[in-house]
Short mmCIF file of C-alpha atoms in Angstrom, two decimals:
data_model
loop_
_atom_site.label_atom_id
_atom_site.label_comp_id
_atom_site.label_asym_id
_atom_site.label_seq_id
_atom_site.Cartn_x
_atom_site.Cartn_y
_atom_site.Cartn_z
CA MET A 9 120.18 -82.91 40.65
CA GLU A 10 118.85 -83.15 37.07
CA THR A 11 115.47 -84.95 36.67
CA GLU A 12 115.31 -88.58 34.96
CA LYS A 13 113.82 -87.99 31.68
CA LEU A 14 110.83 -90.64 31.55
CA TYR A 15 109.97 -89.44 28.05
CA THR A 16 110.40 -89.35 24.29
CA ASP A 17 109.00 -86.19 22.52
CA GLY A 18 106.86 -86.57 19.83
CA PRO A 19 105.89 -84.57 16.57
CA LEU A 20 103.82 -82.01 18.99
CA ALA A 21 106.79 -81.51 21.26
CA GLY A 22 105.81 -77.95 22.94
CA ALA A 23 102.51 -77.20 22.09
CA LYS A 24 100.47 -74.80 24.21
CA ALA A 25 97.38 -75.77 25.97
CA PRO A 26 95.70 -74.21 28.96
CA ILE A 27 94.31 -77.68 30.16
CA MET A 28 95.33 -80.66 30.69
CA ILE A 29 92.78 -83.60 31.34
CA THR A 30 94.26 -86.89 33.09
CA HIS A 31 93.36 -90.15 33.00
CA PHE A 32 95.18 -93.29 34.38
CA ASP A 33 93.48 -97.02 34.21
CA GLY A 34 94.24 -98.85 37.25
CA ALA A 35 92.35 -96.46 40.09
CA MET A 36 88.30 -96.89 41.17
CA ASP A 37 86.44 -95.38 38.12
CA ALA A 38 82.54 -96.48 38.72
CA GLY A 39 80.64 -97.08 35.25
CA SER A 40 84.33 -96.53 33.76
CA THR A 41 82.85 -93.02 33.52
CA GLY A 42 86.16 -91.47 33.54
CA ALA A 43 87.41 -93.70 30.52
CA LEU A 44 84.64 -93.69 28.63
CA SER A 45 85.10 -89.82 28.79
CA VAL A 46 88.71 -89.72 27.58
CA VAL A 47 87.75 -92.39 24.86
CA GLN A 48 85.14 -90.04 23.52
CA LEU A 49 87.66 -87.13 23.36
CA LEU A 50 90.63 -89.27 21.91
CA SER A 51 87.98 -90.94 19.30
CA ASN A 52 86.54 -87.44 17.95
CA LEU A 53 89.26 -84.95 18.05
CA SER A 54 92.30 -86.04 16.01
CA PRO A 55 94.62 -86.31 18.47
CA ARG A 56 98.26 -85.90 17.95
CA ARG A 57 101.20 -86.96 20.00
CA VAL A 58 102.92 -84.96 22.42
CA ALA A 59 104.96 -87.36 24.52
CA THR A 60 105.42 -90.97 25.05
CA PHE A 61 106.21 -92.33 28.17
CA ASP A 62 108.89 -95.00 28.62
CA SER A 63 106.69 -98.21 29.08
CA ASP A 64 109.49 -100.50 30.39
CA ARG A 65 111.00 -98.14 33.18
CA LEU A 66 107.10 -97.32 34.57
CA ILE A 67 105.01 -100.35 34.08
CA ASP A 68 104.96 -103.84 35.29
CA TYR A 69 103.96 -106.01 32.47
CA ARG A 70 102.34 -108.57 35.08
CA SER A 71 99.96 -106.36 35.98
CA HIS A 72 99.19 -104.40 32.68
CA ARG A 73 100.13 -107.27 30.51
CA PRO A 74 100.17 -106.46 26.57
CA MET A 75 97.21 -107.34 24.31
CA MET A 76 97.62 -109.71 21.64
CA MET A 77 95.89 -109.99 18.52
CA VAL A 78 95.61 -113.85 17.10
CA GLU A 79 93.83 -114.83 14.10
CA ASN A 80 93.43 -118.41 13.50
CA TRP A 81 95.94 -119.73 15.79
CA VAL A 82 98.57 -116.92 14.51
CA THR A 83 99.84 -114.31 16.60
CA ARG A 84 99.47 -111.37 14.10
CA GLU A 85 100.09 -108.64 16.61
CA VAL A 86 101.02 -108.01 20.47
CA VAL A 87 100.78 -104.15 21.68
CA ALA A 88 102.24 -103.24 24.85
CA PRO A 89 100.53 -100.58 27.26
CA GLU A 90 101.37 -96.75 26.69
CA ILE A 91 101.41 -93.84 28.76
CA ALA A 92 101.33 -91.04 26.33
CA LEU A 93 100.10 -87.12 26.28
CA ASP A 94 98.13 -86.10 23.57
CA LEU A 95 97.25 -82.60 22.08
CA VAL A 96 93.44 -82.12 20.57
CA HIS A 97 91.05 -79.59 20.33
CA ASP A 98 87.64 -79.05 20.94
CA ASP A 99 84.96 -78.08 18.63
CA THR A 100 85.90 -73.84 18.81
CA GLY A 101 89.57 -74.94 18.21
CA THR A 102 90.74 -74.12 21.61
CA PRO A 103 93.87 -76.92 22.46
CA VAL A 104 93.73 -79.37 25.35
CA LEU A 105 96.31 -82.03 26.42
CA ILE A 106 95.21 -85.47 27.73
CA LEU A 107 97.40 -87.71 29.75
CA HIS A 108 96.36 -91.17 29.59
CA GLY A 109 97.51 -94.74 30.09
CA PRO A 110 98.07 -97.08 32.71
CA GLU A 111 98.86 -95.89 36.53
CA PRO A 112 102.60 -95.86 36.48
CA ASP A 113 103.52 -99.32 38.97
CA SER A 114 106.79 -96.98 40.19
CA ARG A 115 108.55 -94.07 40.13
CA TRP A 116 105.44 -91.62 41.04
CA GLU A 117 107.75 -88.73 42.16
CA THR A 118 110.15 -88.85 39.02
CA PHE A 119 107.02 -89.14 36.68
CA THR A 120 105.19 -86.33 38.40
CA GLN A 121 108.75 -84.19 37.79
CA ASN A 122 108.28 -85.10 33.79
CA VAL A 123 104.69 -84.32 33.77
CA ALA A 124 105.20 -80.65 35.60
CA GLU A 125 108.14 -80.25 32.89
CA LEU A 126 105.54 -80.85 30.33
CA ALA A 127 103.23 -78.49 31.85
CA ARG A 128 105.23 -75.85 32.31
CA LYS A 129 106.63 -75.39 28.55
CA ALA A 130 102.90 -76.24 27.48
CA GLY A 131 101.74 -72.91 29.64
CA VAL A 132 98.85 -75.37 31.52
CA GLU A 133 96.86 -73.41 33.94
CA VAL A 134 94.78 -76.09 35.12
CA MET A 135 95.08 -80.20 35.44
CA VAL A 136 91.42 -81.91 35.42
CA SER A 137 90.50 -85.87 36.29
CA LEU A 138 87.60 -87.43 35.85
CA TYR A 139 86.24 -90.43 37.73
CA GLY A 140 83.18 -92.20 38.58
CA PHE A 141 82.23 -93.41 42.13
CA PRO A 142 79.36 -95.79 43.30
CA ALA A 143 76.56 -94.35 44.85
CA ALA A 144 72.82 -95.24 46.17
CA VAL A 145 71.26 -93.73 43.34
CA PRO A 146 69.19 -94.82 40.66
CA HIS A 147 69.61 -94.83 36.84
CA THR A 148 66.31 -93.49 36.33
CA ARG A 149 67.50 -90.27 37.74
CA PRO A 150 69.88 -87.02 36.18
CA VAL A 151 73.34 -87.87 36.76
CA SER A 152 75.45 -85.84 39.67
CA VAL A 153 78.70 -84.61 39.60
CA HIS A 154 81.13 -83.71 42.90
CA VAL A 155 84.12 -81.49 42.28
CA GLN A 156 86.63 -81.86 43.99
CA SER A 157 90.17 -79.56 44.28
CA THR A 158 93.48 -78.70 45.58
CA ASP A 159 92.13 -74.84 45.73
CA GLU A 160 89.13 -74.45 47.84
CA ASP A 161 88.49 -71.43 45.40
CA LEU A 162 87.92 -73.77 42.78
CA VAL A 163 85.08 -75.74 44.52
CA PRO A 164 81.63 -74.61 43.70
CA GLN A 165 78.82 -74.47 46.18
CA GLN A 166 77.78 -78.05 46.47
CA GLY A 167 76.92 -80.63 49.38
CA SER A 168 79.24 -80.94 52.16
CA LEU A 169 81.49 -84.26 52.15
CA LEU A 170 80.42 -85.47 56.00
CA GLY A 171 83.56 -85.36 58.06
CA SER A 172 87.38 -86.59 56.71
CA TRP A 173 88.44 -89.11 54.54
CA GLN A 174 91.56 -91.11 54.44
CA LEU A 175 91.68 -93.37 51.42
CA PRO A 176 94.23 -95.04 48.73
CA ALA A 177 95.41 -92.02 46.21
CA PRO A 178 95.27 -92.72 42.49
CA LEU A 179 97.70 -90.85 40.31
CA SER A 180 95.58 -88.16 39.15
CA HIS A 181 95.02 -86.87 42.92
CA PHE A 182 98.99 -87.43 43.68
CA LEU A 183 99.50 -85.41 40.86
CA GLN A 184 97.40 -82.79 41.39
CA TYR A 185 98.66 -82.43 45.18
CA ARG A 186 102.43 -82.76 44.15
CA LEU A 187 101.90 -80.07 41.50
CA SER A 188 99.49 -77.60 44.04
CA GLY A 189 102.78 -77.19 45.38
CA GLN A 190 104.28 -75.19 42.50
CA ASN A 191 100.95 -73.01 41.78
CA LEU A 192 99.40 -75.23 39.44
CA HIS A 193 96.21 -76.59 41.00
CA GLY A 194 94.02 -79.45 39.71
CA ILE A 195 90.27 -80.31 40.06
CA THR A 196 88.36 -83.61 39.68
CA LEU A 197 85.06 -84.37 38.85
CA TYR A 198 83.31 -87.44 40.21
CA ALA A 199 80.07 -88.67 38.17
CA ALA A 200 77.49 -90.41 40.89
CA VAL A 201 76.99 -94.15 39.41
CA PRO A 202 74.56 -96.52 40.43
CA TYR A 203 76.13 -98.86 42.71
CA TYR A 204 74.30 -101.80 40.69
CA MET A 205 76.00 -100.42 37.55
CA ALA A 206 79.59 -99.59 39.05
CA GLU A 207 81.28 -102.62 37.40
CA GLY A 208 79.86 -102.04 33.86
CA ALA A 209 80.29 -99.16 31.53
CA PHE A 210 77.73 -96.20 32.20
CA PRO A 211 77.66 -93.86 29.58
CA ARG A 212 75.28 -91.48 30.99
CA GLY A 213 78.03 -91.04 33.86
CA ALA A 214 80.59 -90.21 31.24
CA SER A 215 78.15 -87.56 29.19
CA ALA A 216 77.35 -85.60 32.30
CA LEU A 217 81.16 -85.39 33.34
CA LEU A 218 81.90 -83.77 29.83
CA ARG A 219 79.08 -81.56 30.03
CA ARG A 220 80.28 -80.43 33.57
CA LEU A 221 83.78 -79.65 32.26
CA SER A 222 82.46 -77.96 29.49
CA GLU A 223 80.18 -75.38 31.84
CA MET A 224 83.65 -75.24 34.01
CA THR A 225 86.23 -74.39 31.38
CA ASP A 226 84.05 -72.51 28.33
CA LEU A 227 85.19 -76.41 26.18
CA SER A 228 83.25 -77.47 23.52
CA LEU A 229 83.13 -80.77 23.68
CA PRO A 230 81.78 -83.73 21.57
CA ILE A 231 79.00 -85.71 23.53
CA GLY A 232 76.83 -86.67 20.89
CA ASP A 233 77.91 -90.76 20.51
CA LEU A 234 77.88 -90.99 24.51
CA GLU A 235 74.06 -89.58 24.76
CA GLN A 236 72.70 -92.09 22.24
CA GLY A 237 74.85 -94.94 23.75
CA ALA A 238 73.11 -93.67 27.00
CA ASP A 239 69.25 -93.64 25.84
CA ALA A 240 69.95 -97.34 24.62
CA ASP A 241 71.16 -98.65 27.70
CA ALA A 242 68.80 -96.90 29.37
CA ASP A 243 66.04 -98.88 27.25
CA GLN A 244 67.94 -102.25 27.90
CA VAL A 245 68.22 -101.56 31.67
CA ASP A 246 64.48 -100.74 31.68
CA THR A 247 63.70 -103.55 30.33
CA LEU A 248 65.54 -105.69 32.38
CA VAL A 249 64.29 -104.23 35.25
CA ALA A 250 60.82 -104.77 34.50
CA GLN A 251 61.32 -108.30 34.00
CA ASN A 252 62.29 -108.65 37.73
CA PRO A 253 60.28 -107.71 40.61
CA GLU A 254 62.89 -107.84 43.16
CA VAL A 255 65.13 -105.47 41.34
CA LEU A 256 62.08 -103.32 40.33
CA ARG A 257 61.50 -102.90 44.36
CA THR A 258 64.81 -102.11 45.16
CA ILE A 259 64.70 -99.49 41.90
CA GLU A 260 61.73 -98.09 43.20
CA ALA A 261 63.23 -97.80 46.71
CA LEU A 262 66.27 -95.57 45.43
CA GLU A 263 64.07 -93.51 43.90
CA VAL A 264 62.15 -92.61 46.78
CA HIS A 265 65.02 -91.69 48.55
CA TYR A 266 66.74 -89.92 45.81
CA ASP A 267 63.45 -87.50 45.21
CA GLN A 268 63.11 -87.17 49.19
CA MET A 269 66.67 -85.80 49.03
CA ALA A 270 66.00 -83.78 46.25
CA ALA A 271 62.72 -82.21 47.51
CA ALA A 272 64.66 -81.34 51.11
CA PRO A 273 65.21 -77.84 51.94
CA ASN A 274 68.98 -76.67 50.92
CA SER A 275 69.51 -79.85 49.31
CA PRO A 276 72.95 -80.82 47.82
CA LEU A 277 70.89 -82.67 44.55
CA SER A 278 70.04 -78.60 43.80
CA SER A 279 73.20 -77.74 43.16
CA ASN A 280 74.42 -80.12 40.34
CA SER A 281 76.15 -82.27 42.97
CA THR A 282 74.93 -84.47 45.81
CA ALA A 283 76.28 -85.76 49.29
CA LEU A 284 75.38 -89.43 48.46
CA LEU A 285 78.87 -90.44 48.58
CA SER A 286 78.15 -90.92 51.97
CA MET A 287 74.60 -91.61 51.70
CA PRO A 288 73.13 -95.05 52.96
CA ALA A 289 71.38 -97.09 50.55
CA PRO A 290 67.75 -97.14 51.58
CA ASP A 291 66.37 -100.27 53.05
CA GLU A 292 65.66 -103.20 50.58
CA PRO A 293 63.44 -106.22 50.28
CA LYS A 294 63.61 -108.47 53.51
CA ASP A 295 64.34 -111.33 51.34
CA LYS A 296 67.28 -109.91 49.79
CA ASP A 297 70.30 -107.76 51.30
CA SER A 298 71.68 -104.52 48.94
CA GLU A 299 74.47 -106.76 47.73
CA SER A 300 72.97 -109.56 46.36
CA VAL A 301 70.23 -107.34 44.51
CA ALA A 302 73.08 -105.53 43.11
CA GLU A 303 74.86 -108.56 42.03
CA ALA A 304 71.50 -109.93 40.70
CA LEU A 305 70.89 -106.70 38.57
CA GLY A 306 74.75 -106.56 37.50
CA ASP A 307 74.51 -110.37 36.44
CA ALA A 308 71.22 -109.74 34.32
CA ILE A 309 72.45 -106.46 32.51
CA GLU A 310 75.97 -108.60 31.75
CA LYS A 311 73.94 -110.84 30.60
CA TYR A 312 71.73 -109.25 28.63
CA LEU A 313 74.43 -107.58 26.81
CA ARG A 314 76.44 -110.12 26.10
CA ALA A 315 73.13 -111.65 24.28
CA GLN A 316 72.52 -108.53 22.19
CA THR A 317 76.54 -108.47 21.07
CA LYS A 318 76.17 -112.02 19.87
CA THR A 319 72.54 -111.60 18.45
CA GLU A 320 74.07 -108.45 16.10
CA GLU A 321 77.27 -110.82 15.10
CA GLY A 322 74.64 -113.61 14.30
CA GLU A 323 75.19 -116.27 16.52
CA GLY A 324 71.36 -116.23 17.15
CA SER A 325 69.03 -114.51 19.56
CA PRO A 326 68.81 -113.50 23.30
CA GLU A 327 66.64 -116.72 24.39
CA GLU A 328 68.96 -118.94 22.24
CA LEU A 329 71.80 -117.81 23.79
CA ASP A 330 70.80 -117.81 27.40
CA ALA A 331 71.82 -121.22 28.65
CA SER A 332 75.17 -121.06 27.04
CA ASP A 333 75.53 -117.77 28.97
CA GLU A 334 74.46 -119.12 32.02
CA ALA A 335 77.33 -121.86 31.63
CA GLU A 336 79.95 -119.78 30.50
CA PRO A 337 79.95 -116.31 31.87
CA GLY A 338 81.54 -113.86 29.16
CA PRO A 339 83.50 -110.65 29.96
CA LYS A 340 82.41 -107.63 31.70
CA HIS A 341 81.05 -104.89 29.45
CA ALA A 342 83.38 -102.22 30.35
CA ALA A 343 84.98 -99.45 28.49
CA PRO A 344 87.77 -99.94 26.25
CA ARG A 345 91.41 -98.22 28.05
CA ALA A 346 92.34 -95.22 26.60
CA TRP A 347 95.93 -96.55 25.02
CA GLU A 348 93.86 -99.13 23.36
CA GLN A 349 92.65 -96.50 21.39
CA ASP A 350 95.75 -95.10 20.26
CA ARG A 351 96.66 -97.04 17.18
CA GLY A 352 95.23 -94.61 14.43
CA LEU A 353 97.39 -91.73 16.40
CA GLU A 354 100.64 -90.08 15.12
CA ASP A 355 103.66 -91.35 16.61
#
């Protein structure tokens, strides 16, 4: 029986590329590292549209609500969420496909068949997905990256995952597993994100993902903006940590734990990976458990970033805005969703 077609062709339908990067909003992505990576590529590599999927048949708008623009009480625009396949070229001209948007709420099998058809037409050799996971690591140490794959030959030497895990599958993994039966294998890169920064944007994690992707695929990808953002965030967090003795003790404990792991014989940290996904956090201060410390640091970081944003917009100093932020918490400092970046793309 013929597969139901869920997409319409774009101007670059039939474009060829050896690599397809996939990222869907909805699955766990600590620090928005995967989302930041995809936004970085779409913002800097002049994407062109290959295919656009039918949102009305795939997405429940109550779970992925359209974004509306209101100016002076007048609704100017309503933009529906969109799943799209775009073509970009790295800095040396190598073509790369990027499949992005919110996770479909239904028809995953049919969607997978559609993606398989597009991948075959494009000559895709490997699929790559990018995510972050929360780990017991300090923000003051290098970001480690795990590699997971549907083919053991694609998994490099790295720290062993203790035991077997059973967990809900994101669409990227679902796609990779289904397409591995058609000899199209996939890899997933996971950035280890400090657990107390998992709810905000962590550009250092995104830059680590893109660096590792570049190393594994010989792609030349733009990372400079992420590096600058990472440096700025690090300075802000260091300032906050220095002002909070309890948080400072927690970070120091994480640093000691990390350094002990790194110094151990055959340490998984020495191979640009880590077993920190299953590694317990170090003991917290006696008067605070790990969740309350993480929440305190996360709230402090969010409060600082909101105040900085308002200050840059001319609304006052961080000190002047301190009281108002206590009464009315602002939105999380998170990466924009990739589909919200498509307004400048060619249809």
